[in-house]
Short mmCIF file of C-alpha atoms and ligand atoms in Angstrom, two decimals:
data_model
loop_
_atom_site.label_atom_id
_atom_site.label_comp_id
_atom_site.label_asym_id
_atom_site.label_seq_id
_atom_site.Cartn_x
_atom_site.Cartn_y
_atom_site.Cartn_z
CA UNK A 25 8.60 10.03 -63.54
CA UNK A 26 5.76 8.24 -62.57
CA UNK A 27 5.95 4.40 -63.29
CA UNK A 28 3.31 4.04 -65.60
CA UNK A 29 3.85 7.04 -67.29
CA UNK A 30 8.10 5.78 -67.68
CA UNK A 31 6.09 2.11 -69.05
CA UNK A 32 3.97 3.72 -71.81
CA UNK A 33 6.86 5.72 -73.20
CA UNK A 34 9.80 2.79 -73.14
CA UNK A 35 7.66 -0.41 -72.74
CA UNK A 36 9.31 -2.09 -70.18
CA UNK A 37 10.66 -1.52 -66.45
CA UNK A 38 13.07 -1.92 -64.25
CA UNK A 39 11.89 -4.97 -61.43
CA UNK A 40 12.24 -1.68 -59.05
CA UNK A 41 9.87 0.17 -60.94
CA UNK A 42 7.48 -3.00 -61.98
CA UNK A 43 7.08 -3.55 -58.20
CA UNK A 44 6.32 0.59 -57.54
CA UNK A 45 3.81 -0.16 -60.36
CA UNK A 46 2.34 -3.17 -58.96
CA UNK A 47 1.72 -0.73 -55.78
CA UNK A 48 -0.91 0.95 -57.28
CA UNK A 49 -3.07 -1.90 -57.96
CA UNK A 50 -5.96 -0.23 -57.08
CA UNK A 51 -5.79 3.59 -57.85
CA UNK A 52 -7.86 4.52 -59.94
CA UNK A 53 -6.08 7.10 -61.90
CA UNK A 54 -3.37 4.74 -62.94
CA UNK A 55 -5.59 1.96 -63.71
CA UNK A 56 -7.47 4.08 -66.34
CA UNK A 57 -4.04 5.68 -67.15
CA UNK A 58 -2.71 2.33 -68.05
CA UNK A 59 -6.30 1.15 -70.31
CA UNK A 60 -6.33 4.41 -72.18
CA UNK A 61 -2.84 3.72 -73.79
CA UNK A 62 -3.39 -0.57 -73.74
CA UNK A 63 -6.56 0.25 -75.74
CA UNK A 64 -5.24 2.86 -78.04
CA UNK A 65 -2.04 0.16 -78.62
CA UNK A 66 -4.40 -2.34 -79.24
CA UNK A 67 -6.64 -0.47 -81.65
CA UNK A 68 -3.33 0.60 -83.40
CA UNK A 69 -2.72 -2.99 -84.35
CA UNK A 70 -5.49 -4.67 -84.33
CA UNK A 71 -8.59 -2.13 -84.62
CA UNK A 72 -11.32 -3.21 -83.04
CA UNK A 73 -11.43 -7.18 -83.94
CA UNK A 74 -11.68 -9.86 -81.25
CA UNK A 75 -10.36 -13.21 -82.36
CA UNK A 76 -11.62 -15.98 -81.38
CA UNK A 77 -10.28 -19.43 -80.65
CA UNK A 78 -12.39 -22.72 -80.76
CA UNK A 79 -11.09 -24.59 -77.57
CA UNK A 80 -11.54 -28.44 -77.58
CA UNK A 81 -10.26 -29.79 -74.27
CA UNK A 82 -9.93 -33.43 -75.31
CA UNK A 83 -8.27 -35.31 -72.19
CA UNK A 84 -8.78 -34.63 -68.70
CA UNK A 85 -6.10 -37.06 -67.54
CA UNK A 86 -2.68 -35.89 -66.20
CA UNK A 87 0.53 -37.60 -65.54
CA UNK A 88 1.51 -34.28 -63.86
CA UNK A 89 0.18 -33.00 -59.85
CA UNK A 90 0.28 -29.24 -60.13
CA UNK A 91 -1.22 -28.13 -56.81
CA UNK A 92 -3.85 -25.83 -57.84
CA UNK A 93 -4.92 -27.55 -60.89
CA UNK A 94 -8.25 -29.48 -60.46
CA UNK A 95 -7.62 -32.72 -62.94
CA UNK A 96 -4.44 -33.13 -61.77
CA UNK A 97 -3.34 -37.07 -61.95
CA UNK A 98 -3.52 -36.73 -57.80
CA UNK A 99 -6.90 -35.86 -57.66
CA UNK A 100 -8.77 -39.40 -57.33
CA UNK A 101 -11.95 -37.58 -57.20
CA UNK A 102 -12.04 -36.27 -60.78
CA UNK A 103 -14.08 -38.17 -63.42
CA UNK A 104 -11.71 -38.78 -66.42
CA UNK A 105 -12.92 -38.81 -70.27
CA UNK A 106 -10.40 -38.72 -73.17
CA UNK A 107 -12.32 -38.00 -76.55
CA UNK A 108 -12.14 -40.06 -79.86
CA UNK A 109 -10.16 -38.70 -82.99
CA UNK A 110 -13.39 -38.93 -84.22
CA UNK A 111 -15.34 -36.84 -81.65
CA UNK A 112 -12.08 -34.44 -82.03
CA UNK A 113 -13.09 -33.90 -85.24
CA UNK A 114 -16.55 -33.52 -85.43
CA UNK A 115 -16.15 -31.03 -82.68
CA UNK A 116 -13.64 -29.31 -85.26
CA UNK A 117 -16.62 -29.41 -87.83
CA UNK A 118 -18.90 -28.07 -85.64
CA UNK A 119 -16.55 -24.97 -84.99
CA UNK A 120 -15.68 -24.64 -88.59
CA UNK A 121 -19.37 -24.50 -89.44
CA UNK A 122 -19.88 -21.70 -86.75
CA UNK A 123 -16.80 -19.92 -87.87
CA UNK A 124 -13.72 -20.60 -86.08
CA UNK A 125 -10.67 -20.73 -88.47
CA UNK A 126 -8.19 -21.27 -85.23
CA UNK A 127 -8.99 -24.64 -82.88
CA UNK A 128 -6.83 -25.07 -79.82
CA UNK A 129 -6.15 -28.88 -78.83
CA UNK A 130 -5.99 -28.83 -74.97
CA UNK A 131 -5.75 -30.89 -72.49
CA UNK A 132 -3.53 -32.64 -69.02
CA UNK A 133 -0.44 -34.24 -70.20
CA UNK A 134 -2.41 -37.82 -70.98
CA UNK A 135 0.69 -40.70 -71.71
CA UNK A 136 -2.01 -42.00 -74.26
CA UNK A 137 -1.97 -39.67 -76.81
CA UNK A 138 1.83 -40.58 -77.81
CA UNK A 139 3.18 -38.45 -80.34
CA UNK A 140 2.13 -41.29 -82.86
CA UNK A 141 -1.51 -40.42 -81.76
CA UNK A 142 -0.54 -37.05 -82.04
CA UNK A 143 0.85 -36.63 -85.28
CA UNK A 144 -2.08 -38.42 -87.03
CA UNK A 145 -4.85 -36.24 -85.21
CA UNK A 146 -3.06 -32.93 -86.42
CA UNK A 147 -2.50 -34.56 -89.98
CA UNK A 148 -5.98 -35.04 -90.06
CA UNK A 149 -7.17 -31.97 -88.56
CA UNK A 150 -4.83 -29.71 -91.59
CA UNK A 151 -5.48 -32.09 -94.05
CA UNK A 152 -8.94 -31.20 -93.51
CA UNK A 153 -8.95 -27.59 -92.42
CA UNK A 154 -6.08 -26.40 -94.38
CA UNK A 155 -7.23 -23.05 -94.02
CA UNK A 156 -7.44 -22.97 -90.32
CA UNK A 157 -4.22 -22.31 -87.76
CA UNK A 158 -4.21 -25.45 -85.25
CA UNK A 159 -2.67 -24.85 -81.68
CA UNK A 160 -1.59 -26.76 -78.95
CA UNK A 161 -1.87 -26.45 -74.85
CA UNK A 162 -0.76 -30.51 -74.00
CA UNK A 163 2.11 -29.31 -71.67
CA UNK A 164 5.95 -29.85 -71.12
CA UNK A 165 6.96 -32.55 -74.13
CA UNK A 166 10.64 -32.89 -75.63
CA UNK A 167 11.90 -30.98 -78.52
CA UNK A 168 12.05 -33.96 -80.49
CA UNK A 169 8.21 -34.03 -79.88
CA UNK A 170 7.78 -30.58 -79.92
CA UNK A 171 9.67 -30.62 -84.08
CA UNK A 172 7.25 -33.85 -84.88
CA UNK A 173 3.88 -31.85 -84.02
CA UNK A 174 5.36 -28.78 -86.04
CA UNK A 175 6.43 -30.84 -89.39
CA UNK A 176 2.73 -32.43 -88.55
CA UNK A 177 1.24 -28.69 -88.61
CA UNK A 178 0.76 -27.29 -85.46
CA UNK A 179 1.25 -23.23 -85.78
CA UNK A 180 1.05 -22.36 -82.23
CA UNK A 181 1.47 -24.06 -78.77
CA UNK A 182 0.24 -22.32 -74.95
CA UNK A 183 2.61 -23.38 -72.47
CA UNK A 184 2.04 -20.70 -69.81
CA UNK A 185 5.39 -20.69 -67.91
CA UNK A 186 3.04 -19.94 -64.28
CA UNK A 187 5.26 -18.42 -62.57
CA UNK A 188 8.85 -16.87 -63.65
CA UNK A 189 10.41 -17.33 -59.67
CA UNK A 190 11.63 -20.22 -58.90
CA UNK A 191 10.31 -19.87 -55.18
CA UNK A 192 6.95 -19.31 -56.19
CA UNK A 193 7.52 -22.36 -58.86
CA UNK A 194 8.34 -24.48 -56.04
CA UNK A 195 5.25 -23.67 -53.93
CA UNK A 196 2.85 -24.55 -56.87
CA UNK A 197 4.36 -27.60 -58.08
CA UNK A 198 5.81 -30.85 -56.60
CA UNK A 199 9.79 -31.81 -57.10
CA UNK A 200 9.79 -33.41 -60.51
CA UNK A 201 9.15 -30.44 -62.08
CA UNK A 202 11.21 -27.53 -62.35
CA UNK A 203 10.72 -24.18 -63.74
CA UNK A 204 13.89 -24.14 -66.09
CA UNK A 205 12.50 -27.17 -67.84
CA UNK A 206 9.37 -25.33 -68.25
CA UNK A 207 10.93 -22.37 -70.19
CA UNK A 208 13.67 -24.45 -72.06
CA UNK A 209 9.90 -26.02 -73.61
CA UNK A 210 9.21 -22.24 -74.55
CA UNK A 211 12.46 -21.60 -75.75
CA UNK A 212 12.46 -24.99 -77.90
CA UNK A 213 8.80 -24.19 -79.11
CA UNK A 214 9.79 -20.74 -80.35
CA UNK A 215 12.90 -21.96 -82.27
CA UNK A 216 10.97 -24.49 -84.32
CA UNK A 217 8.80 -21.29 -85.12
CA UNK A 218 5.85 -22.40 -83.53
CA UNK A 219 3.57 -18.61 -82.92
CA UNK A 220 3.77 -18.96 -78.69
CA UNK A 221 2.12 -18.23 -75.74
CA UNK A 222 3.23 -17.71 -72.53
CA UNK A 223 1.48 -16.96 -68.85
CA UNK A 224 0.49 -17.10 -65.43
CA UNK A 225 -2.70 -17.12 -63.34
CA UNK A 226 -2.89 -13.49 -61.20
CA UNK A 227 -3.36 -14.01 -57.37
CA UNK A 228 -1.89 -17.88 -56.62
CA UNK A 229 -1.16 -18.55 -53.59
CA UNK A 230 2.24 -17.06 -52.57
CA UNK A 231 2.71 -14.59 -55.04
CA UNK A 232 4.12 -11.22 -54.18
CA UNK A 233 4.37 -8.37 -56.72
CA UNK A 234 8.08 -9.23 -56.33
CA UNK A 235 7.32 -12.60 -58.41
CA UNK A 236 5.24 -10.50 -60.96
CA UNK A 237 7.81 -8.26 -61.67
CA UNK A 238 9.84 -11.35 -62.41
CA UNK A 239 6.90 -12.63 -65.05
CA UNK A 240 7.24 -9.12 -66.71
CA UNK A 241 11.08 -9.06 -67.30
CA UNK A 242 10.69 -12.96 -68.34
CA UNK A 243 7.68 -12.36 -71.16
CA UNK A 244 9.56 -8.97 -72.19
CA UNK A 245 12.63 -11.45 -73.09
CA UNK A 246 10.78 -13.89 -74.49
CA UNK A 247 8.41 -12.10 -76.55
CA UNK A 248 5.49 -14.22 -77.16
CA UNK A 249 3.10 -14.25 -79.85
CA UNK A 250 0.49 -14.84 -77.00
CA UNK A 251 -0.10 -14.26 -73.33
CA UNK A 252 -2.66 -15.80 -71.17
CA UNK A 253 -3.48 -14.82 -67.69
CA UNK A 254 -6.70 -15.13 -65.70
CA UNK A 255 -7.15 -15.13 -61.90
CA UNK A 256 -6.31 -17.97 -59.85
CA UNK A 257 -9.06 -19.84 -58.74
CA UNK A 258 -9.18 -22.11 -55.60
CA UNK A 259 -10.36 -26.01 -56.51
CA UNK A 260 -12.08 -27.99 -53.81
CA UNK A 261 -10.07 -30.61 -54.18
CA UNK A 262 -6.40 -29.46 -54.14
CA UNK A 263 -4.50 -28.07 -51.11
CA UNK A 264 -5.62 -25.00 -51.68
CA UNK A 265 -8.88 -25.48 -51.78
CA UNK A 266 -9.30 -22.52 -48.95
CA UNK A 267 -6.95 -19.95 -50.11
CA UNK A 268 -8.36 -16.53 -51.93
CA UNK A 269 -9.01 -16.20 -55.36
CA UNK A 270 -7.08 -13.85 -57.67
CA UNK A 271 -9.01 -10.40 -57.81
CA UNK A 272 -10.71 -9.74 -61.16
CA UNK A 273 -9.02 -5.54 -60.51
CA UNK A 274 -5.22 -6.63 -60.57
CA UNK A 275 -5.76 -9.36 -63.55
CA UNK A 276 -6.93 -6.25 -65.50
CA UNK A 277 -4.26 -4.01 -64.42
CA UNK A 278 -2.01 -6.67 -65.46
CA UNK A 279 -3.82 -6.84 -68.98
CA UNK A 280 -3.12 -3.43 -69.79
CA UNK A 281 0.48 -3.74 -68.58
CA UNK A 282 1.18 -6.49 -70.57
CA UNK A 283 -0.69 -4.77 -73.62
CA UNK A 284 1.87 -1.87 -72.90
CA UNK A 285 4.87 -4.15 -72.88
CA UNK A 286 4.60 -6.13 -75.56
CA UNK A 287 1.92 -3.96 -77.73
CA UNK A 288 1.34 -6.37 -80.96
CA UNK A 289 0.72 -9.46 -78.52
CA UNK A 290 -2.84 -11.86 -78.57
CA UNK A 291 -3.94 -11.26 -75.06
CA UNK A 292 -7.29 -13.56 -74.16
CA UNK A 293 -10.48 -12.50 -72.07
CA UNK A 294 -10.18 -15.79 -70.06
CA UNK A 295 -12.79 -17.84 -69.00
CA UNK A 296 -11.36 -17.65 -65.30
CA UNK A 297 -12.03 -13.80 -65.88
CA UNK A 298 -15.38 -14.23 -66.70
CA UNK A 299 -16.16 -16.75 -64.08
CA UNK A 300 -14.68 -14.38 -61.25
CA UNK A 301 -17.38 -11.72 -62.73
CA UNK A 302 -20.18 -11.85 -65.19
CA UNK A 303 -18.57 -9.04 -66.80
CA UNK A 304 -15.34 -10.27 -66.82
CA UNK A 305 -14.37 -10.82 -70.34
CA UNK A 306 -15.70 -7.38 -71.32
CA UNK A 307 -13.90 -5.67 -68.60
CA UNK A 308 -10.62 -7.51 -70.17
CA UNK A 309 -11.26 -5.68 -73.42
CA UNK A 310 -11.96 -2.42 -72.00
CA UNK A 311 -8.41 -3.41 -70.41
CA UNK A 312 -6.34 -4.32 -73.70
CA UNK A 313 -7.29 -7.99 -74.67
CA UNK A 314 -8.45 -8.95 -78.38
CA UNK A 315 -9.24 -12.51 -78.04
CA UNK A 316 -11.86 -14.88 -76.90
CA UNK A 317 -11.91 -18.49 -76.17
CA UNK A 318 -15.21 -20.03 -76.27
CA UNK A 319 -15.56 -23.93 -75.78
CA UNK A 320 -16.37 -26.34 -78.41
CA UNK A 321 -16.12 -29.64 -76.44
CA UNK A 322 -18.71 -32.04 -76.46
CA UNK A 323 -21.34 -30.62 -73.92
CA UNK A 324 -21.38 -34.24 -71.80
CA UNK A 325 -17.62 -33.65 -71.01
CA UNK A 326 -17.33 -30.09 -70.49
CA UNK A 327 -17.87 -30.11 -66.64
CA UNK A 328 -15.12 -32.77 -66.50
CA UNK A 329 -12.57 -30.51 -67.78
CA UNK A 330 -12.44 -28.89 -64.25
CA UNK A 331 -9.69 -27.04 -63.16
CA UNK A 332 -11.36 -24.91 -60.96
CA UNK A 333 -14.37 -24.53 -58.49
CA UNK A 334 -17.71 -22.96 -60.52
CA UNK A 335 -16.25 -22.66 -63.91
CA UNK A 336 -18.79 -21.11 -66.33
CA UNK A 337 -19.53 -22.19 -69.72
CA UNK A 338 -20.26 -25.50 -68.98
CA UNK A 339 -23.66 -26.29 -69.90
CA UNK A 340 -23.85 -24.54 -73.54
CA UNK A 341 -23.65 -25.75 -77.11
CA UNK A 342 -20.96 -24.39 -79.42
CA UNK A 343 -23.02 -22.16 -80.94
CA UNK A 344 -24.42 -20.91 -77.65
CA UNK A 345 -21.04 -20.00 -76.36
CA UNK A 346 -20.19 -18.36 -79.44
CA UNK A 347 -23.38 -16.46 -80.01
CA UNK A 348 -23.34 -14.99 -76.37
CA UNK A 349 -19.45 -13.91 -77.07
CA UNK A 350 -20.18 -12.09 -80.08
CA UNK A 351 -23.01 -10.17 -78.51
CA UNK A 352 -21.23 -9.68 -75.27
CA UNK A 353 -17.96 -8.44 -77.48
CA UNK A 354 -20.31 -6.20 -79.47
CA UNK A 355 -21.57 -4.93 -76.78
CA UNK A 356 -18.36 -2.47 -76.24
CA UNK A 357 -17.79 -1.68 -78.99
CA UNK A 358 -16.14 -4.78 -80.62
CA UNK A 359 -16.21 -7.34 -83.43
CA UNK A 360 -15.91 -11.28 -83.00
CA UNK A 361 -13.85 -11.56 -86.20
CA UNK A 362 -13.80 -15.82 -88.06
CA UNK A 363 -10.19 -15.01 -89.37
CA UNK A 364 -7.32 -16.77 -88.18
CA UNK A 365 -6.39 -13.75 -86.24
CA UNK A 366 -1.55 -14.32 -86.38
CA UNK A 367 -0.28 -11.87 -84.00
CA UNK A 368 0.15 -8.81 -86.06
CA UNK A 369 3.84 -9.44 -86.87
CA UNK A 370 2.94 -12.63 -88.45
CA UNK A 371 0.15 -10.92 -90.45
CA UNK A 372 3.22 -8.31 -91.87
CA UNK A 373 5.04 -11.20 -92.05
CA UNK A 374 2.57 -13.15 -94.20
CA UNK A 375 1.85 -9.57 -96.60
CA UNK A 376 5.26 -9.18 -97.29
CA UNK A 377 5.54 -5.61 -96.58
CA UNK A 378 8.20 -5.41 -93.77
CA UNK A 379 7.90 -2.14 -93.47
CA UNK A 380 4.18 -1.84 -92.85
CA UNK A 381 3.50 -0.83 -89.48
CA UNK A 382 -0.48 -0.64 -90.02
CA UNK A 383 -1.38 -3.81 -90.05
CA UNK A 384 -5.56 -4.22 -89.79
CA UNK A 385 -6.15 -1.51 -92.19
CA UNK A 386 -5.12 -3.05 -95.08
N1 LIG B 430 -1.48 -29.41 -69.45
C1 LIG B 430 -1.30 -28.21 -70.15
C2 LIG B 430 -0.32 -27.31 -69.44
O1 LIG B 430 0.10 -27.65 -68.34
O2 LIG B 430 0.07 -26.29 -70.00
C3 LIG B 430 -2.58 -27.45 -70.46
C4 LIG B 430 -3.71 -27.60 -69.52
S1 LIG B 430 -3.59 -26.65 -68.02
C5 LIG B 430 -5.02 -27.17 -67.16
C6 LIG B 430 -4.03 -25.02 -68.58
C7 LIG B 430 -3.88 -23.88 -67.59
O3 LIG B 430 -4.94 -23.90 -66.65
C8 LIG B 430 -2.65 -23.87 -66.75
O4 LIG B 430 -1.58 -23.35 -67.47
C9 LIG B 430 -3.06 -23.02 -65.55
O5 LIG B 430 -2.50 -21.72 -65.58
C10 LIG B 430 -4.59 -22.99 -65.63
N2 LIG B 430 -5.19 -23.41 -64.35
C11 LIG B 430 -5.03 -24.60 -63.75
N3 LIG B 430 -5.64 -24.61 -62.53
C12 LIG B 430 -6.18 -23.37 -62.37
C13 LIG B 430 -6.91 -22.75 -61.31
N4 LIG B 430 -7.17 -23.38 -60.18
N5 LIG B 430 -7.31 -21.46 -61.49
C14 LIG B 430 -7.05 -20.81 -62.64
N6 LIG B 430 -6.35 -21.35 -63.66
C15 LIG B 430 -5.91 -22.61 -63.53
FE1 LIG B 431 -1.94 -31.42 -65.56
FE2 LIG B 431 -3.39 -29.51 -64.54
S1 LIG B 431 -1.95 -30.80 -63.51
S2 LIG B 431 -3.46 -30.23 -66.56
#
């Protein structure tokens, strides 16, 4: 049996038979093989709604010197801005005002936001948006941490685990930082019941199909809520400023694999997507994704917050980046939704009907 046609009926693969896949990056019959069944999977769970998520990327700085990452703390070059709890949560207003009922808190893994800092700025955030799901993206942190930000009120946390080889994890970060220490965090995050997400960027430099078959079997066994992947894209000032960008075909390819494999996951249109082609995001959910991420940091800082060469989405107001998104979702056929938009076991979850298997239609 062919590959793709042995992943849509039993939802996973053998790393054999993830590589044979990976092979046909490319051919066009399995590529629209693969969307057909991500999008009819998708519209199973989640009809035709497109969450969205209001990203505030409050700190540029970084203790940590991932290689390809453009703020990273080696990088004397970038311009560094860490944003008030005040300007945190005016840019929450802002969002709330325009609709978002989900902000993510992102940013480089800054030593001044302690988990005192922390823990006040999500207190303030639910105590004020009760009705909103609050997620975090601030990197590798200790469970004790981890348990604080949870009792505080954090619902989710992105910690994309990069890369699941350990080879591969070597060549894109220095020695302090290890791989296992990056899952145990996804491992800790998911036992304090924190909704996850996982991921890697498509096309970094040294990655075979070998290593992606390795991300497949490690998502597949961790079974996030989420799962983030956009194409890698070179910085000018990291060492590999010169190396190839991911290619915009195999991170949808990927999209619709992952769709297949884990079929009730989030799975976000990336900005990296978009800014490797202006039709990016709307090829991603032709390709299985159902959510968006548009920006609501403070304009003045956005181009700070650079983590890659030519990174679009940089110049517009909130309400510009959410008003192109909803037409540019609309435009195929979808709906930018304001709910909080759980990962459909969650939503069962929440309705009390285990045994419900239709989840948007109801
Ligand atoms: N510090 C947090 C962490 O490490 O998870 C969150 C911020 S980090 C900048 C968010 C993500 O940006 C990373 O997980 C990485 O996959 C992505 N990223 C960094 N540099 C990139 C690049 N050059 N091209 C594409 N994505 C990149
Ligand atoms: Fe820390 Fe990129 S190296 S956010």
């Amino acid at each position: 049996m062919r590959p793709e046609e042995k992943l849509i009926q039993n939802h996973e693969l053998t790393r054999m038979e993830y590589r044979e896949l990976f092979d046909k990056v490319g051919d066009k019959e399995t590529t629209e093989r693969l969307a057909e069944e991500a999008v009819r999977l998708r519209k199973r769970y989640y009809g035709t709604k497109v969450y969205t998520r209001g990203l505030i990327e409050f700190t540029n700085y970084c203790k940590n010197n991932c290689y390809y990452c453009g703020i990273r703390g080696g990088n004397k070059n970038a311009i560094r801005y860490r944003l008030t709890k005040k300007e945190i949560l005016d840019c929450c207003e802002n969002g709330y005002e325009l609709g978002f009922r989900t902000f993510v808190l992102q940013g480089g893994e800054d030593p001044y936001f302690t988990d005192d800092r922390m823990v006040e700025i999500i207190q303030e955030i639910k105590k004020q948006y009760p009705d909103c799901a609050l997620t975090l993206s601030i990197g590798e942190k200790s469970y004790e941490s981890y348990r604080r930000y949870r009792e505080a009120g954090a619902d989710r946390y992105l910690l994309r685990h990069e890369t699941a080889s350990d080879a591969h994890y070597r060549m894109l970060h220095p020695e302090n930082m290890s791989l296992a220490n990056r899952k145990q965090c996804l491992y800790d995050l998911k036992s304090l019941g924190y909704q996850v997400g996982a991921g890697f960027m498509v096309g970094s430099p040294g990655q075979t199909n070998a290593d992606l078959a390795e991300d497949m079997i490690f998502l597949k066994e961790l079974e996030p809520q989420m799962v983030g992947i956009g194409p890698f894209i070179p910085h000018h000032d990291t060492r590999f400023a010169s190396e190839p960008a991911g290619s915009v075909e195999k991170t949808l390819f990927l999209l619709s694999v992952i769709r297949i494999l884990l079929p009730k996951v989030l799975l976000p249109a990336t900005t990296a997507l978009g800014t490797m082609d202006p039709q990016g995001r709307e090829k991603g959910l032709a390709a299985g994704a159902n959510v968006v991420m548009p920006n609501l940091s403070p304009v003045k800082n956005r181009k700070q917050y650079e983590l890659y060469d030519n990174k679009i989405c940089t110049g517009e107001e909130a309400a510009e980046c959410r008003g192109c998104l909803s037409k540019r979702v609309a435009s195929v056929g979808y709906q930018l939704v304001n709910e909080r938009g759980d990962a459909a076991e969650y939503i069962r979850c929440f309705r009390r009907k285990p045994d419900c298997q239709s989840v948007p239609d109801h």
